[in-house]
C-alpha cells in the first residue's frame, strides 16, 4: 500500500516544496490549507509531476474544524505514514508592552495549538502505519527568541521544540518517531512584508548567516524527506537546525 503524507499549510513555500519532495519519493500527499484557491494551484503543480494529491481545507487553529476534517480523512485513508506540521507564521510583530491579548492568542494558536490539535487527531491513523513519523516545524526564533516584535512567535516555537520531545517520549511505544526541523532565514513569502517595506534591511540579514545567503525551501524539504524515511530510523526527539550557520554568529 502506498505511503501517505499529510502536510499542513502545504499550498506554498516550504510546505509545497515538501509535498513535491515526498511526492517524488513515492508518497501520496494530503495537502491542508485555508486558502483553497492557492491549494488548487498547488494541486495542479503536484499533478503535473504525476504526484497523487488531495486537498482538505480546514483551519489548524480551530479544534472543531480539525476534528471534522480528520473524520473525513479517516473515511478515505486507512493510515497516515507521515505527518508534517508545517503550518505556522509570524502573524505580525508586537512588543510585549503594547501586545494585545488577541494577538498573543492568535500567534500561539497558529504555531503551537495547531501542532497539538492536528497531531492528536492524526495519532490513530499514524498507529496503523508500519513506519510512522511526525515532523514538526520549530524555528531559529525558538532558540534566539526572534527579532524585535517577534518574541511571542519565538516563544510559541520554543513550545514546539519541547512538545516535539514530549511527543517522541509519548509515542515511541507505538513505533511513531517525532522530530522537528528548525529553519533559519529561508527565502519564502514568510518575509514578504519585510521585503516590500525594506529590501535593504532584508538583504542585510545575510551578514548574520555564516554561509552569507538565505536558505531555499527545497533545502528544508530535503531534510523533512530524510526524517520521513528509513535513513533516519533511529532518530526521534531530535531538532535539526537548517540555518547556514546563522546560530553560530
CSV table of C-alpha atoms in Angstrom, one decimal:
chain,number,residue,atom,x,y,z
A,1,UNK,CA,0.0,0.0,0.0
A,2,UNK,CA,1.3,3.5,-0.9
A,3,UNK,CA,2.6,5.6,1.8
A,4,UNK,CA,0.6,8.7,2.7
A,5,UNK,CA,1.9,12.1,4.0
A,6,UNK,CA,-0.3,14.9,5.4
A,7,UNK,CA,1.2,18.4,5.2
A,8,UNK,CA,-0.4,21.3,7.0
A,9,UNK,CA,0.0,24.7,5.3
A,10,UNK,CA,1.1,22.8,2.3
A,11,UNK,CA,0.0,25.1,-0.6
A,12,UNK,CA,3.1,27.2,-0.8
A,13,UNK,CA,6.7,27.9,0.3
A,14,UNK,CA,8.3,25.2,2.4
A,15,UNK,CA,5.1,23.2,2.6
A,16,UNK,CA,4.7,22.9,-1.1
A,17,UNK,CA,8.4,22.1,-1.6
A,18,UNK,CA,8.0,19.3,1.0
A,19,UNK,CA,4.9,18.0,-0.8
A,20,UNK,CA,6.9,17.8,-4.1
A,21,UNK,CA,9.9,16.2,-2.3
A,22,UNK,CA,7.8,13.5,-0.6
A,23,UNK,CA,5.6,13.0,-3.7
A,24,UNK,CA,8.6,12.4,-5.9
A,25,UNK,CA,9.7,9.9,-3.3
A,26,UNK,CA,6.5,7.9,-3.8
A,27,UNK,CA,4.2,9.3,-1.2
A,28,UNK,CA,0.5,10.1,-1.8
A,29,UNK,CA,0.0,13.7,-0.5
A,30,UNK,CA,-2.8,15.1,1.6
A,31,UNK,CA,-2.5,18.9,1.5
A,32,UNK,CA,-4.1,21.1,4.1
A,33,UNK,CA,-4.5,24.9,3.9
A,34,UNK,CA,-7.2,27.5,4.5
A,35,UNK,CA,-6.5,29.1,1.1
A,36,UNK,CA,-8.5,27.0,-1.3
A,37,UNK,CA,-7.5,29.0,-4.4
A,38,UNK,CA,-3.8,28.7,-3.7
A,39,UNK,CA,-4.2,25.0,-2.9
A,40,UNK,CA,-5.8,24.3,-6.3
A,41,UNK,CA,-2.8,25.8,-7.9
A,42,UNK,CA,-0.5,23.7,-5.7
A,43,UNK,CA,-2.5,20.6,-6.6
A,44,UNK,CA,-2.0,21.4,-10.3
A,45,UNK,CA,1.7,21.6,-9.8
A,46,UNK,CA,1.8,18.3,-8.0
A,47,UNK,CA,-0.3,16.5,-10.6
A,48,UNK,CA,2.0,17.9,-13.3
A,49,UNK,CA,4.7,15.9,-11.6
A,50,UNK,CA,2.4,12.8,-11.5
A,51,UNK,CA,2.1,13.1,-7.7
A,52,UNK,CA,-1.1,11.8,-6.2
A,53,UNK,CA,-2.6,14.6,-4.0
A,54,UNK,CA,-5.8,15.5,-2.2
A,55,UNK,CA,-6.7,18.8,-0.5
A,56,UNK,CA,-8.6,19.3,2.8
A,57,UNK,CA,-9.5,22.8,3.7
A,58,UNK,CA,-9.5,23.5,7.4
A,59,UNK,CA,-8.1,26.0,9.9
A,60,UNK,CA,-5.5,24.2,12.0
A,61,UNK,CA,-6.1,26.7,14.9
A,62,UNK,CA,-9.8,25.6,15.1
A,63,UNK,CA,-10.2,22.4,17.2
A,64,UNK,CA,-13.7,21.7,15.7
A,65,UNK,CA,-12.5,22.1,12.2
A,66,UNK,CA,-9.5,19.8,12.7
A,67,UNK,CA,-11.7,17.1,14.3
A,68,UNK,CA,-14.3,17.3,11.4
A,69,UNK,CA,-11.5,17.2,8.8
A,70,UNK,CA,-10.0,14.1,10.3
A,71,UNK,CA,-13.4,12.3,10.3
A,72,UNK,CA,-13.4,12.9,6.5
A,73,UNK,CA,-9.8,11.9,6.1
A,74,UNK,CA,-10.3,8.7,8.0
A,75,UNK,CA,-13.2,7.7,5.7
A,76,UNK,CA,-10.8,7.8,2.7
A,77,UNK,CA,-7.4,6.8,4.2
A,78,UNK,CA,-6.7,3.8,6.3
A,79,UNK,CA,-3.5,5.2,7.6
A,80,UNK,CA,-1.1,8.1,7.6
A,81,UNK,CA,2.6,7.4,7.5
A,82,UNK,CA,4.0,10.9,7.8
A,83,UNK,CA,2.5,14.0,9.4
A,84,UNK,CA,4.3,17.3,8.7
A,85,UNK,CA,3.1,20.1,10.9
A,86,UNK,CA,4.3,22.9,8.7
A,87,UNK,CA,1.5,25.4,9.2
A,88,UNK,CA,2.6,28.5,11.2
A,89,UNK,CA,3.7,32.0,10.8
A,90,UNK,CA,4.9,35.3,12.4
A,91,UNK,CA,1.4,36.8,12.4
A,92,UNK,CA,2.8,40.3,12.6
A,93,UNK,CA,5.1,42.0,15.1
A,94,UNK,CA,4.3,43.4,18.5
A,95,UNK,CA,6.4,44.2,21.5
A,96,UNK,CA,5.1,42.9,24.9
A,97,UNK,CA,4.2,46.3,26.4
A,98,UNK,CA,1.7,47.0,23.5
A,99,UNK,CA,0.8,43.4,22.8
A,100,UNK,CA,-3.0,42.8,22.7
A,101,UNK,CA,-4.2,39.5,24.1
A,102,UNK,CA,-5.9,38.7,20.9
A,103,UNK,CA,-2.6,38.9,19.0
A,104,UNK,CA,-0.9,36.8,21.6
A,105,UNK,CA,-3.5,34.1,21.3
A,106,UNK,CA,-3.5,34.2,17.5
A,107,UNK,CA,0.2,33.6,17.3
A,108,UNK,CA,0.3,30.9,19.9
A,109,UNK,CA,-2.7,29.2,18.3
A,110,UNK,CA,-1.2,29.2,14.8
A,111,UNK,CA,2.2,27.9,15.8
A,112,UNK,CA,1.7,25.8,18.9
A,113,UNK,CA,-2.0,24.9,19.4
A,114,UNK,CA,-2.1,23.7,15.8
A,115,UNK,CA,0.6,21.1,16.3
A,116,UNK,CA,-1.4,19.7,19.3
A,117,UNK,CA,-4.8,19.6,17.5
A,118,UNK,CA,-3.5,18.1,14.3
A,119,UNK,CA,-1.2,15.5,15.9
A,120,UNK,CA,-3.7,14.4,18.4
A,121,UNK,CA,-6.2,13.7,15.6
A,122,UNK,CA,-3.6,12.0,13.4
A,123,UNK,CA,-2.3,9.6,16.0
A,124,UNK,CA,-5.0,6.9,15.4
A,125,UNK,CA,-4.1,6.8,11.7
A,126,UNK,CA,-0.3,7.0,12.4
A,127,UNK,CA,-0.7,3.9,14.7
A,128,UNK,CA,-1.9,2.0,11.6
A,129,UNK,CA,1.4,2.6,9.8
A,130,UNK,CA,4.3,0.2,9.9
A,131,UNK,CA,6.7,3.2,9.8
A,132,UNK,CA,5.1,6.3,11.1
A,133,UNK,CA,6.9,9.7,11.5
A,134,UNK,CA,5.8,13.1,12.7
A,135,UNK,CA,7.9,16.1,11.7
A,136,UNK,CA,7.2,19.4,13.4
A,137,UNK,CA,8.4,22.9,12.4
A,138,UNK,CA,10.1,25.0,15.0
A,139,UNK,CA,12.4,27.9,14.2
A,140,UNK,CA,15.7,29.6,15.0
A,141,UNK,CA,13.4,32.0,16.8
A,142,UNK,CA,12.7,29.3,19.3
A,143,UNK,CA,16.4,29.4,20.2
A,144,UNK,CA,17.2,33.1,20.0
A,145,UNK,CA,13.7,34.4,20.8
A,146,UNK,CA,13.3,36.2,17.5
A,147,UNK,CA,13.9,39.8,16.4
A,148,UNK,CA,12.1,42.9,17.6
A,149,UNK,CA,8.4,42.3,18.0
A,150,UNK,CA,8.7,38.5,17.3
A,151,UNK,CA,9.1,37.5,20.9
A,152,UNK,CA,5.8,35.7,21.1
A,153,UNK,CA,6.5,33.8,17.8
A,154,UNK,CA,9.8,32.7,19.3
A,155,UNK,CA,8.0,31.6,22.5
A,156,UNK,CA,5.5,29.6,20.5
A,157,UNK,CA,8.2,27.9,18.5
A,158,UNK,CA,10.2,27.1,21.7
A,159,UNK,CA,7.0,25.4,22.8
A,160,UNK,CA,7.0,23.3,19.6
A,161,UNK,CA,10.5,22.2,20.4
A,162,UNK,CA,9.5,20.9,23.9
A,163,UNK,CA,6.3,19.4,22.5
A,164,UNK,CA,8.3,17.5,19.9
A,165,UNK,CA,10.4,15.9,22.5
A,166,UNK,CA,7.4,15.2,24.7
A,167,UNK,CA,5.6,13.6,21.8
A,168,UNK,CA,8.6,11.5,21.0
A,169,UNK,CA,8.5,10.1,24.5
A,170,UNK,CA,4.8,9.6,24.4
A,171,UNK,CA,4.5,7.8,21.0
A,172,UNK,CA,7.7,5.7,20.9
A,173,UNK,CA,5.8,2.7,22.3
A,174,UNK,CA,3.7,2.7,19.1
A,175,UNK,CA,6.7,2.9,16.8
A,176,UNK,CA,5.9,6.6,15.9
A,177,UNK,CA,9.0,8.8,15.7
A,178,UNK,CA,8.7,12.5,16.3
A,179,UNK,CA,11.3,15.0,15.2
A,180,UNK,CA,11.5,18.6,14.2
A,181,UNK,CA,13.2,20.9,11.7
A,182,UNK,CA,14.3,24.4,12.8
A,183,UNK,CA,14.8,26.7,9.8
A,184,UNK,CA,16.7,29.9,9.9
A,185,UNK,CA,16.0,32.6,7.3
A,186,UNK,CA,14.5,30.9,4.3
A,187,UNK,CA,13.6,32.9,1.2
A,188,UNK,CA,9.8,32.5,1.2
A,189,UNK,CA,6.7,34.7,1.5
A,190,UNK,CA,7.2,34.5,5.3
A,191,UNK,CA,9.4,37.6,4.8
A,192,UNK,CA,7.2,39.2,2.2
A,193,UNK,CA,6.2,42.2,4.3
A,194,UNK,CA,9.9,43.0,5.2
A,195,UNK,CA,10.9,42.7,1.6
A,196,UNK,CA,8.2,45.1,0.5
A,197,UNK,CA,8.9,47.6,3.2
A,198,UNK,CA,12.7,47.5,3.3
A,199,UNK,CA,14.5,45.2,0.9
A,200,UNK,CA,17.8,46.7,2.1
A,201,UNK,CA,17.1,45.5,5.6
A,202,UNK,CA,16.1,42.0,4.4
A,203,UNK,CA,19.3,41.7,2.4
A,204,UNK,CA,21.4,42.8,5.4
A,205,UNK,CA,20.3,39.8,7.3
A,206,UNK,CA,22.7,37.7,5.3
A,207,UNK,CA,25.5,39.3,7.4
A,208,UNK,CA,24.3,37.1,10.3
A,209,UNK,CA,24.4,33.9,8.3
A,210,UNK,CA,27.8,32.1,8.2
A,211,UNK,CA,27.1,31.0,4.6
A,212,UNK,CA,26.2,34.5,3.6
A,213,UNK,CA,23.0,33.6,1.8
A,214,UNK,CA,19.4,32.7,2.6
A,215,UNK,CA,18.1,29.2,2.5
A,216,UNK,CA,15.8,27.8,-0.1
A,217,UNK,CA,12.5,25.9,0.6
A,218,UNK,CA,13.9,22.7,-1.1
A,219,UNK,CA,16.8,22.7,1.3
A,220,UNK,CA,14.4,22.3,4.2
A,221,UNK,CA,12.1,19.9,2.3
A,222,UNK,CA,15.0,17.6,1.7
A,223,UNK,CA,15.7,17.3,5.4
A,224,UNK,CA,12.0,16.6,6.1
A,225,UNK,CA,12.2,13.8,3.5
A,226,UNK,CA,15.2,12.4,5.4
A,227,UNK,CA,13.3,12.4,8.7
A,228,UNK,CA,10.3,10.8,7.0
A,229,UNK,CA,12.4,7.9,5.6
A,230,UNK,CA,14.2,4.9,6.8
A,231,UNK,CA,17.6,6.5,6.7
A,232,UNK,CA,16.6,8.3,10.0
A,233,UNK,CA,15.1,5.1,11.6
A,234,UNK,CA,17.0,5.6,14.9
A,235,UNK,CA,16.2,9.3,15.3
A,236,UNK,CA,13.4,10.6,17.5
A,237,UNK,CA,13.1,13.6,19.7
A,238,UNK,CA,15.7,15.5,17.6
A,239,UNK,CA,15.6,19.1,16.4
A,240,UNK,CA,17.6,19.6,13.2
A,241,UNK,CA,18.9,23.2,12.6
A,242,UNK,CA,18.8,24.3,9.0
A,243,UNK,CA,20.2,27.8,9.0
A,244,UNK,CA,23.5,28.0,7.2
A,245,UNK,CA,25.4,28.7,10.4
A,246,UNK,CA,23.1,31.5,11.4
A,247,UNK,CA,23.0,30.3,15.0
A,248,UNK,CA,26.8,30.5,15.3
A,249,UNK,CA,27.1,34.3,14.8
